[in-house]
PDB file of C-alpha atoms in Angstrom:
ATOM      1  CA  MET A   1      -0.017  -0.003   0.002  1.00 81.00           C
ATOM      2  CA  HIS A   2       1.299   3.467  -0.840  1.00 87.00           C
ATOM      3  CA  ARG A   3       2.495   5.591   2.077  1.00 86.00           C
ATOM      4  CA  PHE A   4       2.802   9.430   2.130  1.00 86.00           C
ATOM      5  CA  PHE A   5       4.025  11.935   4.710  1.00 85.00           C
ATOM      6  CA  VAL A   6       1.723  14.990   4.950  1.00 87.00           C
ATOM      7  CA  PRO A   7       1.923  18.060   7.198  1.00 87.00           C
ATOM      8  CA  ALA A   8      -0.209  17.668  10.351  1.00 85.00           C
ATOM      9  CA  GLU A   9      -2.295  20.769   9.425  1.00 87.00           C
ATOM     10  CA  TRP A  10      -3.688  18.875   6.378  1.00 88.00           C
ATOM     11  CA  ILE A  11      -5.394  16.462   8.780  1.00 89.00           C
ATOM     12  CA  GLN A  12      -8.748  17.730   9.960  1.00 87.00           C
ATOM     13  CA  ALA A  13     -10.608  15.210  12.191  1.00 82.00           C
ATOM     14  CA  ASP A  14     -11.930  12.612   9.725  1.00 89.00           C
ATOM     15  CA  ARG A  15     -10.780  14.333   6.512  1.00 92.00           C
ATOM     16  CA  ILE A  16      -7.374  14.889   4.958  1.00 92.00           C
ATOM     17  CA  ILE A  17      -6.776  17.370   2.135  1.00 92.00           C
ATOM     18  CA  ILE A  18      -3.715  16.439   0.091  1.00 91.00           C
ATOM     19  CA  THR A  19      -2.088  19.014  -2.199  1.00 90.00           C
ATOM     20  CA  GLY A  20       1.248  19.676  -3.830  1.00 87.00           C
ATOM     21  CA  ARG A  21       3.778  16.962  -4.645  1.00 86.00           C
ATOM     22  CA  GLN A  22       1.744  14.230  -2.970  1.00 87.00           C
ATOM     23  CA  ALA A  23      -1.437  15.119  -4.883  1.00 89.00           C
ATOM     24  CA  HIS A  24       0.519  15.055  -8.149  1.00 89.00           C
ATOM     25  CA  GLN A  25       2.021  11.681  -7.275  1.00 88.00           C
ATOM     26  CA  LEU A  26      -1.351  10.169  -6.457  1.00 90.00           C
ATOM     27  CA  ARG A  27      -3.224  11.553  -9.456  1.00 89.00           C
ATOM     28  CA  GLU A  28      -0.729  11.776 -12.256  1.00 88.00           C
ATOM     29  CA  VAL A  29       1.916   9.174 -11.460  1.00 90.00           C
ATOM     30  CA  LEU A  30       0.110   6.403  -9.600  1.00 89.00           C
ATOM     31  CA  ARG A  31      -3.255   7.197 -11.351  1.00 91.00           C
ATOM     32  CA  LEU A  32      -5.260   6.305  -8.244  1.00 90.00           C
ATOM     33  CA  GLU A  33      -9.017   6.713  -8.475  1.00 91.00           C
ATOM     34  CA  VAL A  34     -11.786   7.509  -6.082  1.00 92.00           C
ATOM     35  CA  GLY A  35     -12.200   4.670  -3.572  1.00 91.00           C
ATOM     36  CA  ALA A  36      -8.487   3.755  -3.523  1.00 92.00           C
ATOM     37  CA  ARG A  37      -6.891   3.456  -0.109  1.00 93.00           C
ATOM     38  CA  ILE A  38      -3.482   4.754   0.946  1.00 92.00           C
ATOM     39  CA  ILE A  39      -1.626   5.254   4.246  1.00 90.00           C
ATOM     40  CA  VAL A  40      -0.943   8.827   5.357  1.00 88.00           C
ATOM     41  CA  LEU A  41       1.706   9.589   7.979  1.00 86.00           C
ATOM     42  CA  ASP A  42       1.696  12.758  10.022  1.00 82.00           C
ATOM     43  CA  GLY A  43       5.396  12.737  11.073  1.00 76.00           C
ATOM     44  CA  ASN A  44       4.402  12.475  14.766  1.00 77.00           C
ATOM     45  CA  GLY A  45       4.104   8.681  14.911  1.00 77.00           C
ATOM     46  CA  LEU A  46       0.476   8.318  13.744  1.00 84.00           C
ATOM     47  CA  GLU A  47      -0.599   6.581  10.556  1.00 86.00           C
ATOM     48  CA  TYR A  48      -3.983   6.951   8.917  1.00 90.00           C
ATOM     49  CA  LEU A  49      -5.589   4.512   6.533  1.00 91.00           C
ATOM     50  CA  VAL A  50      -7.588   6.768   4.248  1.00 92.00           C
ATOM     51  CA  GLU A  51      -9.917   6.348   1.281  1.00 93.00           C
ATOM     52  CA  LEU A  52      -9.796   8.820  -1.559  1.00 94.00           C
ATOM     53  CA  LEU A  53     -13.132  10.657  -1.959  1.00 93.00           C
ATOM     54  CA  ASP A  54     -12.451  13.436  -4.480  1.00 91.00           C
ATOM     55  CA  ILE A  55      -9.573  13.794  -6.911  1.00 91.00           C
ATOM     56  CA  THR A  56      -9.153  17.057  -8.769  1.00 88.00           C
ATOM     57  CA  MET A  57      -6.205  18.813 -10.331  1.00 87.00           C
ATOM     58  CA  GLY A  58      -3.809  19.658  -7.536  1.00 85.00           C
ATOM     59  CA  ARG A  59      -6.106  18.613  -4.669  1.00 90.00           C
ATOM     60  CA  ILE A  60      -7.335  15.314  -3.194  1.00 92.00           C
ATOM     61  CA  ILE A  61      -9.820  14.848  -0.402  1.00 92.00           C
ATOM     62  CA  ALA A  62      -9.582  11.640   1.598  1.00 93.00           C
ATOM     63  CA  GLU A  63     -11.627  10.216   4.489  1.00 93.00           C
ATOM     64  CA  VAL A  64      -9.927   8.636   7.496  1.00 91.00           C
ATOM     65  CA  VAL A  65     -10.956   4.954   7.750  1.00 92.00           C
ATOM     66  CA  LYS A  66      -8.561   4.035  10.623  1.00 91.00           C
ATOM     67  CA  CYS A  67      -5.972   5.872  12.777  1.00 87.00           C
ATOM     68  CA  CYS A  68      -3.338   4.152  14.874  1.00 85.00           C
ATOM     69  CA  ARG A  69       0.257   4.529  16.119  1.00 84.00           C
ATOM     70  CA  CYS A  70       2.750   3.623  13.442  1.00 77.00           C
ATOM     71  CA  PRO A  71       3.848   0.045  14.233  1.00 73.00           C
ATOM     72  CA  ASN A  72       7.131   0.412  12.319  1.00 70.00           C
ATOM     73  CA  GLU A  73       8.642   3.102  14.495  1.00 69.00           C
ATOM     74  CA  PRO A  74      12.057   1.967  15.803  1.00 70.00           C
ATOM     75  CA  GLY A  75      12.351   1.173  19.504  1.00 74.00           C
ATOM     76  CA  ILE A  76      15.688   2.978  19.695  1.00 82.00           C
ATOM     77  CA  GLN A  77      16.206   6.499  18.480  1.00 86.00           C
ATOM     78  CA  ILE A  78      19.491   6.485  16.543  1.00 90.00           C
ATOM     79  CA  THR A  79      21.123   9.710  15.270  1.00 93.00           C
ATOM     80  CA  LEU A  80      23.973   9.315  12.774  1.00 93.00           C
ATOM     81  CA  TYR A  81      26.830  11.840  12.750  1.00 94.00           C
ATOM     82  CA  GLN A  82      28.298  11.441   9.293  1.00 90.00           C
ATOM     83  CA  ALA A  83      31.126  13.367   7.608  1.00 89.00           C
ATOM     84  CA  LEU A  84      30.139  14.848   4.248  1.00 89.00           C
ATOM     85  CA  LEU A  85      31.154  12.763   1.240  1.00 86.00           C
ATOM     86  CA  LYS A  86      31.861  13.523  -2.442  1.00 81.00           C
ATOM     87  CA  GLY A  87      29.120  13.220  -5.084  1.00 77.00           C
ATOM     88  CA  SER A  88      26.023  11.345  -4.244  1.00 85.00           C
ATOM     89  CA  LYS A  89      27.561   9.005  -1.657  1.00 89.00           C
ATOM     90  CA  PHE A  90      26.142  11.061   1.248  1.00 90.00           C
ATOM     91  CA  GLU A  91      22.688  10.825  -0.333  1.00 92.00           C
ATOM     92  CA  LEU A  92      23.022   7.013  -0.516  1.00 94.00           C
ATOM     93  CA  ILE A  93      23.897   6.932   3.192  1.00 93.00           C
ATOM     94  CA  LEU A  94      20.819   9.038   3.975  1.00 94.00           C
ATOM     95  CA  GLN A  95      18.592   6.735   2.022  1.00 94.00           C
ATOM     96  CA  LYS A  96      19.878   3.414   3.269  1.00 93.00           C
ATOM     97  CA  CYS A  97      20.199   4.480   6.905  1.00 92.00           C
ATOM     98  CA  THR A  98      16.624   5.929   6.890  1.00 89.00           C
ATOM     99  CA  GLU A  99      15.427   2.539   5.509  1.00 87.00           C
ATOM    100  CA  MET A 100      17.201   0.838   8.429  1.00 87.00           C
ATOM    101  CA  GLY A 101      15.576   3.051  11.045  1.00 84.00           C
ATOM    102  CA  VAL A 102      17.975   5.941  11.753  1.00 89.00           C
ATOM    103  CA  VAL A 103      15.818   8.841  12.891  1.00 85.00           C
ATOM    104  CA  GLY A 104      18.302  11.761  12.801  1.00 91.00           C
ATOM    105  CA  PHE A 105      21.280  12.833  10.744  1.00 93.00           C
ATOM    106  CA  VAL A 106      23.955  15.387  11.623  1.00 92.00           C
ATOM    107  CA  PRO A 107      26.279  16.107   8.650  1.00 90.00           C
ATOM    108  CA  ILE A 108      29.741  17.112   9.828  1.00 90.00           C
ATOM    109  CA  ILE A 109      32.772  18.571   8.114  1.00 87.00           C
ATOM    110  CA  SER A 110      35.938  16.826   9.277  1.00 85.00           C
ATOM    111  CA  GLU A 111      39.592  17.808   8.862  1.00 84.00           C
ATOM    112  CA  ARG A 112      40.011  15.553   5.786  1.00 81.00           C
ATOM    113  CA  CYS A 113      36.519  16.241   4.337  1.00 80.00           C
ATOM    114  CA  ILE A 114      36.710  17.160   0.642  1.00 79.00           C
ATOM    115  CA  ALA A 115      33.087  18.238   0.351  1.00 77.00           C
ATOM    116  CA  GLY A 116      32.334  21.823   1.388  1.00 77.00           C
ATOM    117  CA  SER A 117      29.395  23.209   3.299  1.00 81.00           C
ATOM    118  CA  PRO A 118      26.040  22.245   1.725  1.00 85.00           C
ATOM    119  CA  SER A 119      23.808  24.800   0.056  1.00 86.00           C
ATOM    120  CA  ARG A 120      20.182  25.319   1.072  1.00 91.00           C
ATOM    121  CA  SER A 121      19.055  23.506  -2.095  1.00 90.00           C
ATOM    122  CA  ARG A 122      21.261  20.531  -1.289  1.00 90.00           C
ATOM    123  CA  ILE A 123      19.819  20.325   2.229  1.00 90.00           C
ATOM    124  CA  SER A 124      16.274  20.417   0.766  1.00 91.00           C
ATOM    125  CA  ARG A 125      17.238  17.572  -1.574  1.00 92.00           C
ATOM    126  CA  TRP A 126      18.530  15.552   1.445  1.00 91.00           C
ATOM    127  CA  GLU A 127      15.205  16.144   3.224  1.00 90.00           C
ATOM    128  CA  ARG A 128      13.283  14.843   0.196  1.00 90.00           C
ATOM    129  CA  ILE A 129      15.502  11.754  -0.022  1.00 92.00           C
ATOM    130  CA  ILE A 130      14.875  11.020   3.667  1.00 89.00           C
ATOM    131  CA  VAL A 131      11.131  11.423   3.363  1.00 87.00           C
ATOM    132  CA  GLU A 132      10.949   9.217   0.227  1.00 88.00           C
ATOM    133  CA  ALA A 133      13.053   6.534   1.822  1.00 89.00           C
ATOM    134  CA  ALA A 134      10.851   6.516   4.918  1.00 84.00           C
ATOM    135  CA  GLU A 135       7.670   6.342   2.808  1.00 80.00           C
ATOM    136  CA  GLN A 136       9.069   3.467   0.752  1.00 80.00           C
ATOM    137  CA  SER A 137      10.496   1.404   3.614  1.00 77.00           C
ATOM    138  CA  GLY A 138       7.505   1.741   5.875  1.00 66.00           C
TER     139      GLY A 138
END
């Protein structure tokens, strides 16, 4: 079943309004239709089984069928302090460690680090990689 993180403010009692990247993914990429069910995560440990009620361009309305604590949350909260690496190696570490259950990352610049300080756009990319890895791995 498809899993998506959404901001907590999109969740309103028994309804969830999905917009932006997630709405595009559901409508255009996955081509889900009214009646399809997905799992929505609020980033605070809750997961919602929802049924899609209305699908329009850029906006999807879903009804909450069931809400529960996410059973896949790791029992131990691990934060990884990782020196920056060249190329896309750091991104691979973010992806794989997220899939294994690491909940926090602290990029560091060490004495022998070749990579420089990351730009704001690079940090945004890292955040997207982490979210997508968490959605995919459950």
